[in-house]
Amino acid sequence: MDQLKAKIRELGEVREGNILKVDQFLNHQLDVELLDAIGKEFFHRFQHAGITKILTIEVSGIAIAVMAARYFQVPVVFAKKVESQNLDKEVYESKVYSFTKQREYIIRVSRRYLTKEDRVLVLDDFLADGKAMAGLLDIARQSGASVGGIGIVIEKGFLEGGAELRAAGYPLESLAIVDKMDQDGLVFRP
Amino acid sequence: MDQLKAKIRELGEVREGNILKVDQFLNHQLDVELLDAIGKEFFHRFQHAGITKILTIEVSGIAIAVMAARYFQVPVVFAKKVESQNLDKEVYESKVYSFTKQREYIIRVSRRYLTKEDRVLVLDDFLADGKAMAGLLDIARQSGASVGGIGIVIEKGFLEGGAELRAAGYPLESLAIVDKMDQDGLVFRP
């Protein structure tokens, strides 16, 4: 997706520890025109996949998921990362290790909002080592929902997550795959 | 906003401790068609306020803010609640006490994304005691941005937040104001 790659080149900042900082348009300030184009692109790629629900994870997945959901005309469910008083007791849960935050956390989805009748499109902002995505897929598996597709805004192609998901047969679409990044700049997969 | 009030009556659950649970369409599963209508309604009410940016707070404000921002054609900035490795060092911050979570937390916005040139619409899902909103307004004040309006999806009219903001002269629009709620049901302000 050229518009996205141009934005990453223009505004992305490469930091130590394989961090690509895109706070200016995706993770803190949100470029809503770009998000809308991203949502439309996911619809274009998965419109024939029979999607009934979009599954994502708080926080940064939410804006992407709702913009895509407008095109699919389906609800969004986002996995919660923190213990919440208000959450149902009946939940699917899965453990995720975050390299960015260097700790393990539990993600949860209420059993009420994901069932075996659902066919989900799983969306997230980044795919790196694939730990968060593995947690979301685990939750989908527990619910009996089928996975109609996985959509990622930025894949770190030099890490294992994407290769593993493709090898496992998942229909994975990443709108921008970064194969190399350092202080000299970014190399996108053609 | 009748569509919203009908949805709250149909799917909202009143819990102990003045909790109105709307997980089914606003806080965990997201009814994107309703969110789009909410965004459009905020645009209708604030379209002449000269808004340059929408300010909200993670997590539940994000979906509302991006849907509204599509109509305003302005960016969103969401305040972060947790320490994040990736956040800029140069931030505005404010302390907020959460009654729901029964603890104090710090909210932060990067100085890069809010300046005195901005005129913000501050959006959130709930307004209760007004502590989170006070934090957002404090951050706007620190940045020098002016406040063009405050938009709330559900105001708990039996708590102080809304009355205090109106008394202080803020242009506050709440799409549904609950004046009373208990096991027998909800009473909306006419």
Coordinates of C-alpha atoms in Angstrom, one line a residue:
Chain A
M1 CA 0.0 0.0 0.0
D2 CA 2.0 2.9 -1.4
Q3 CA 0.2 5.7 0.7
L4 CA 1.1 3.9 3.9
K5 CA 4.7 3.2 2.9
A6 CA 5.2 6.8 1.9
K7 CA 3.9 7.9 5.4
I8 CA 6.2 5.4 7.2
R9 CA 9.2 6.7 5.2
E10 CA 8.2 10.3 5.9
L11 CA 7.3 10.1 9.6
G12 CA 8.5 6.8 11.0
E13 CA 11.5 6.9 13.4
V14 CA 13.8 3.9 13.8
R15 CA 14.8 3.5 17.5
E16 CA 17.1 1.0 19.3
G17 CA 15.7 -2.4 19.9
N18 CA 14.0 -2.8 16.5
I19 CA 11.4 -0.2 17.4
L20 CA 9.7 1.7 14.5
K21 CA 8.0 4.7 16.1
V22 CA 4.9 5.8 14.2
D23 CA 3.4 7.9 17.0
Q24 CA 2.6 10.7 14.6
F25 CA 0.0 8.8 12.6
L26 CA -0.8 5.4 14.1
N27 CA 0.0 5.0 17.8
H28 CA -0.7 8.3 19.6
Q29 CA -1.8 10.9 17.0
L30 CA -4.0 9.2 14.5
D31 CA -4.2 10.2 10.8
V32 CA -7.8 9.4 10.3
E33 CA -7.7 9.8 6.5
L34 CA -4.9 7.2 6.3
L35 CA -6.7 4.9 8.7
D36 CA -9.8 5.1 6.5
A37 CA -7.7 4.2 3.5
I38 CA -6.2 1.3 5.5
G39 CA -9.7 0.1 6.5
K40 CA -10.8 0.2 2.8
E41 CA -7.7 -1.7 1.7
F42 CA -8.4 -4.5 4.2
F43 CA -12.0 -4.6 2.9
H44 CA -10.7 -4.9 -0.6
R45 CA -8.4 -7.8 0.3
F46 CA -10.9 -9.8 2.5
Q47 CA -14.3 -8.8 1.2
H48 CA -15.0 -12.3 -0.1
A49 CA -13.8 -14.1 3.1
G50 CA -17.3 -14.2 4.8
I51 CA -16.2 -12.1 7.7
T52 CA -18.8 -11.7 10.5
K53 CA -16.7 -9.9 13.1
I54 CA -13.4 -8.1 13.4
L55 CA -11.1 -9.2 16.3
T56 CA -8.3 -6.9 17.5
I57 CA -6.5 -6.0 20.7
E58 CA -6.4 -2.8 22.7
V59 CA -5.0 -0.1 22.3
S60 CA -3.7 0.5 18.8
G61 CA -5.7 -2.1 17.0
I62 CA -9.0 -0.4 17.8
A63 CA -8.8 2.6 15.5
I64 CA -7.8 0.3 12.6
A65 CA -10.5 -2.2 13.4
V66 CA -13.4 0.3 13.5
M67 CA -12.3 1.9 10.3
A68 CA -12.2 -1.5 8.5
A69 CA -15.5 -2.5 10.2
R70 CA -17.4 0.4 8.6
Y71 CA -16.7 -1.2 5.2
F72 CA -17.4 -4.8 6.3
Q73 CA -20.5 -3.7 8.2
V74 CA -19.7 -6.0 11.1
P75 CA -19.0 -5.4 14.8
V76 CA -15.5 -5.2 16.3
V77 CA -14.4 -7.0 19.4
F78 CA -11.2 -6.0 21.1
A79 CA -9.3 -8.1 23.5
K80 CA -8.5 -6.4 26.8
K81 CA -5.1 -6.4 28.3
V82 CA -5.8 -5.4 31.8
E83 CA -8.0 -6.7 34.6
S84 CA -11.2 -4.7 34.4
Q85 CA -13.9 -4.6 37.1
N86 CA -16.5 -4.3 34.4
L87 CA -15.5 -7.3 32.3
D88 CA -17.6 -10.5 32.4
K89 CA -16.4 -13.3 34.5
E90 CA -16.9 -15.7 31.6
V91 CA -14.0 -15.0 29.3
Y92 CA -11.5 -16.6 26.9
E93 CA -8.0 -15.7 27.9
S94 CA -4.5 -16.2 26.7
K95 CA -1.0 -15.3 27.9
V96 CA 1.1 -13.0 25.8
Y97 CA 4.7 -11.9 26.2
S98 CA 5.5 -8.4 25.1
F99 CA 9.1 -7.7 24.0
T100 CA 8.4 -4.0 23.9
K101 CA 7.1 -3.9 27.5
Q102 CA 9.3 -6.8 28.6
R103 CA 6.6 -8.5 30.6
E104 CA 3.9 -11.1 30.3
Y105 CA 0.3 -10.1 30.3
I106 CA -3.1 -11.7 29.9
I107 CA -5.6 -10.8 27.1
R108 CA -9.3 -11.5 27.5
V109 CA -12.4 -11.6 25.4
S110 CA -15.9 -12.1 26.9
R111 CA -17.4 -15.4 25.8
R112 CA -20.5 -13.5 24.8
Y113 CA -18.9 -11.7 21.9
L114 CA -17.1 -14.5 20.1
T115 CA -18.8 -17.9 19.2
K116 CA -18.3 -20.8 16.8
E117 CA -20.8 -19.1 14.4
D118 CA -18.2 -16.3 13.9
R119 CA -15.7 -16.0 11.1
V120 CA -13.2 -13.4 12.2
L121 CA -10.8 -11.0 10.5
V122 CA -8.0 -10.5 13.0
L123 CA -6.4 -7.0 12.7
D124 CA -3.5 -5.3 14.4
D125 CA -1.1 -2.4 13.9
F126 CA 2.2 -4.3 14.1
L127 CA 3.3 -7.9 13.5
A128 CA 6.8 -8.6 14.9
D129 CA 7.5 -11.8 16.7
G130 CA 3.8 -12.7 16.5
K131 CA 3.2 -13.2 20.2
A132 CA 0.1 -10.9 20.4
M133 CA -1.3 -12.4 17.3
A134 CA -0.8 -15.9 18.7
G135 CA -2.8 -14.9 21.7
L136 CA -5.7 -13.6 19.5
L137 CA -5.6 -16.8 17.4
D138 CA -5.7 -18.8 20.6
I139 CA -8.8 -16.9 21.7
A140 CA -10.4 -17.4 18.4
R141 CA -9.6 -21.2 18.6
Q142 CA -11.1 -21.4 22.1
S143 CA -14.3 -19.8 20.9
G144 CA -14.7 -22.1 17.9
A145 CA -14.7 -19.1 15.5
S146 CA -13.0 -19.7 12.2
V147 CA -10.3 -17.3 11.0
G148 CA -11.1 -15.7 7.7
G149 CA -8.0 -13.6 7.5
I150 CA -5.3 -11.7 9.3
G151 CA -4.6 -8.1 8.4
I152 CA -1.5 -6.2 9.6
V153 CA -0.6 -2.6 9.0
I154 CA 3.1 -2.9 9.4
E155 CA 5.0 -6.3 9.5
K156 CA 8.6 -6.4 10.7
G157 CA 9.6 -8.9 8.0
F158 CA 13.0 -9.5 9.6
L159 CA 11.3 -11.1 12.6
E160 CA 9.6 -14.5 12.7
G161 CA 5.9 -13.7 13.2
G162 CA 4.8 -13.3 9.5
A163 CA 6.8 -16.3 8.2
E164 CA 5.3 -18.6 10.9
L165 CA 1.8 -17.5 10.2
R166 CA 2.2 -18.0 6.4
A167 CA 3.8 -21.4 7.0
A168 CA 0.8 -22.4 9.2
G169 CA -1.5 -21.5 6.2
Y170 CA -3.2 -18.4 7.5
P171 CA -4.3 -15.9 4.9
L172 CA -2.1 -13.0 6.1
E173 CA -2.1 -9.6 4.4
S174 CA 0.4 -7.1 5.6
L175 CA 0.0 -3.6 4.0
A176 CA 3.7 -2.8 4.5
I177 CA 6.5 -5.2 5.2
V178 CA 9.7 -3.8 6.5
D179 CA 12.6 -6.1 5.7
K180 CA 15.4 -4.0 7.0
M181 CA 15.5 -0.9 9.1
D182 CA 18.4 1.1 10.7
Q183 CA 19.5 4.7 11.0
D184 CA 20.1 4.8 7.2
G185 CA 16.4 4.2 6.6
L186 CA 13.9 1.5 5.7
V187 CA 13.8 -1.3 3.1
F188 CA 10.3 -2.5 2.2
R189 CA 9.6 -5.9 0.7
P190 CA 8.6 -5.3 -2.9
Chain B
M1 CA -29.9 11.0 20.5
D2 CA -32.8 8.5 20.3
Q3 CA -30.9 5.7 18.6
L4 CA -28.3 5.7 21.4
K5 CA -30.8 5.9 24.2
A6 CA -32.8 2.9 22.7
K7 CA -29.5 0.9 22.5
I8 CA -28.7 1.7 26.2
R9 CA -32.2 0.7 27.3
E10 CA -32.0 -2.5 25.3
L11 CA -28.4 -3.6 26.1
G12 CA -27.1 -1.6 29.1
E13 CA -26.8 -3.4 32.4
V14 CA -26.9 -1.6 35.7
R15 CA -24.4 -2.9 38.2
E16 CA -23.6 -2.1 41.8
G17 CA -21.5 1.0 42.3
N18 CA -23.2 3.2 39.8
I19 CA -21.8 1.1 36.9
L20 CA -23.6 1.1 33.6
K21 CA -22.2 -1.8 31.6
V22 CA -22.4 -1.2 27.8
D23 CA -19.8 -3.8 26.8
Q24 CA -22.0 -5.1 24.1
F25 CA -21.8 -2.0 21.9
L26 CA -19.4 0.6 23.3
N27 CA -16.6 -0.8 25.6
H28 CA -15.7 -4.3 24.5
Q29 CA -17.7 -5.2 21.4
L30 CA -18.2 -2.1 19.3
D31 CA -21.4 -1.4 17.2
V32 CA -19.7 0.4 14.4
E33 CA -22.9 1.6 12.8
L34 CA -23.9 3.2 16.0
L35 CA -20.4 4.7 16.5
D36 CA -20.6 6.2 13.0
A37 CA -24.0 7.8 13.9
I38 CA -22.4 9.1 17.1
G39 CA -19.5 10.6 15.2
K40 CA -21.9 12.2 12.8
E41 CA -24.0 13.7 15.7
F42 CA -20.9 15.2 17.3
F43 CA -20.0 16.7 13.9
H44 CA -23.5 18.1 13.6
R45 CA -23.3 19.7 17.1
F46 CA -19.7 21.1 16.8
Q47 CA -19.1 21.7 13.1
H48 CA -19.0 25.4 13.5
A49 CA -16.6 25.4 16.5
G50 CA -13.4 25.6 14.4
I51 CA -12.1 22.3 15.6
T52 CA -8.5 21.4 14.5
K53 CA -8.0 18.2 16.5
I54 CA -9.9 15.7 18.5
L55 CA -8.5 14.9 22.0
T56 CA -9.6 11.7 23.8
I57 CA -8.2 9.1 26.2
E58 CA -7.4 5.4 25.8
V59 CA -9.1 3.0 25.6
S60 CA -12.8 3.5 25.0
G61 CA -12.6 7.1 23.7
I62 CA -10.6 6.0 20.6
A63 CA -13.3 4.4 18.5
I64 CA -15.6 7.3 19.2
A65 CA -12.9 9.9 18.3
V66 CA -11.9 8.3 15.0
M67 CA -15.5 8.0 13.9
A68 CA -16.1 11.7 14.7
A69 CA -12.8 12.7 13.1
R70 CA -13.8 11.3 9.8
Y71 CA -16.5 13.9 9.6
F72 CA -14.4 16.8 11.0
Q73 CA -11.4 15.7 8.8
V74 CA -9.0 16.4 11.6
P75 CA -6.5 14.2 13.4
V76 CA -7.1 12.5 16.7
V77 CA -4.7 12.5 19.7
F78 CA -5.4 10.1 22.5
A79 CA -3.9 10.5 26.0
K80 CA -2.0 7.4 27.2
K81 CA -2.7 6.0 30.6
V82 CA 0.3 3.8 31.0
E83 CA 4.1 4.3 30.9
S84 CA 5.2 3.4 27.4
Q85 CA 8.7 2.9 26.2
N86 CA 7.8 4.4 22.9
L87 CA 6.3 7.6 24.2
D88 CA 8.3 10.8 23.7
K89 CA 10.1 12.2 26.8
E90 CA 8.5 15.6 26.2
V91 CA 5.0 15.2 27.4
Y92 CA 2.1 17.0 29.1
E93 CA 0.8 15.0 32.0
S94 CA -1.9 15.1 34.5
K95 CA -3.1 12.9 37.5
V96 CA -6.5 11.3 37.4
Y97 CA -8.2 9.3 40.1
S98 CA -10.4 6.5 38.7
F99 CA -13.4 5.4 40.9
T100 CA -14.0 2.4 38.7
K101 CA -10.4 1.1 39.1
Q102 CA -10.0 2.7 42.6
R103 CA -6.5 4.0 41.9
E104 CA -4.7 7.1 40.6
Y105 CA -3.0 7.1 37.3
I106 CA -1.2 9.5 35.1
I107 CA -2.3 10.5 31.6
R108 CA 0.2 11.7 29.0
V109 CA 0.1 13.5 25.7
S110 CA 3.3 14.2 23.6
R111 CA 4.0 17.9 23.3
R112 CA 4.5 17.3 19.6
Y113 CA 0.8 16.7 19.0
L114 CA -0.9 19.5 20.9
T115 CA 0.0 23.1 20.6
K116 CA -1.4 26.6 21.2
E117 CA -2.5 26.7 17.5
D118 CA -5.0 23.9 18.2
R119 CA -8.7 24.1 19.0
V120 CA -9.7 20.8 20.4
L121 CA -12.9 18.9 20.7
V122 CA -12.6 16.6 23.7
L123 CA -14.5 13.4 23.4
D124 CA -15.1 10.5 25.8
D125 CA -17.4 7.6 26.3
F126 CA -18.6 8.4 29.8
L127 CA -18.8 11.4 32.0
A128 CA -19.3 10.6 35.7
D129 CA -17.4 12.5 38.4
G130 CA -15.4 14.3 35.7
K131 CA -11.9 13.3 36.8
A132 CA -10.7 11.9 33.5
M133 CA -12.2 15.0 31.7
A134 CA -10.5 17.3 34.2
G135 CA -7.2 15.6 33.3
L136 CA -7.7 16.1 29.6
L137 CA -8.7 19.7 30.1
D138 CA -5.6 20.2 32.2
I139 CA -3.5 18.8 29.4
A140 CA -5.2 21.1 26.8
R141 CA -4.5 24.1 29.2
Q142 CA -0.8 23.1 29.5
S143 CA -0.5 23.0 25.7
G144 CA -2.2 26.4 25.2
A145 CA -4.8 24.8 23.0
S146 CA -8.3 26.2 23.2
V147 CA -11.3 24.0 23.9
G148 CA -13.9 24.2 21.2
G149 CA -16.2 21.7 22.8
I150 CA -16.7 18.7 25.0
G151 CA -18.7 15.7 23.6
I152 CA -19.8 12.8 25.8
V153 CA -21.6 9.7 24.7
I154 CA -23.2 8.8 28.1
E155 CA -23.3 11.3 31.0
K156 CA -24.2 10.1 34.5
G157 CA -26.4 13.1 35.3
F158 CA -26.7 12.1 39.0
L159 CA -23.0 12.7 39.5
E160 CA -21.2 16.0 39.5
G161 CA -19.0 16.0 36.4
G162 CA -21.5 17.5 33.9
A163 CA -22.9 20.2 36.2
E164 CA -19.4 21.4 37.1
L165 CA -18.3 21.6 33.4
R166 CA -21.4 23.5 32.5
A167 CA -21.0 25.9 35.5
A168 CA -17.4 26.5 34.3
G169 CA -18.8 27.6 30.9
Y170 CA -17.6 24.7 28.7
P171 CA -19.7 23.9 25.7
L172 CA -20.7 20.4 26.8
E173 CA -22.9 18.1 24.7
S174 CA -23.8 14.7 26.1
L175 CA -25.7 12.5 23.7
A176 CA -27.5 10.6 26.5
I177 CA -27.8 11.8 30.1
V178 CA -28.9 9.2 32.6
D179 CA -30.5 11.0 35.6
K180 CA -31.3 7.8 37.5
M181 CA -30.5 4.2 37.2
D182 CA -31.2 1.1 39.3
Q183 CA -32.4 -2.4 38.9
D184 CA -35.8 -1.1 37.7
G185 CA -34.3 0.6 34.8
L186 CA -33.0 4.0 33.5
V187 CA -34.4 7.5 33.5
F188 CA -32.9 9.7 30.8
R189 CA -33.0 13.5 31.0
P190 CA -35.5 14.8 28.5

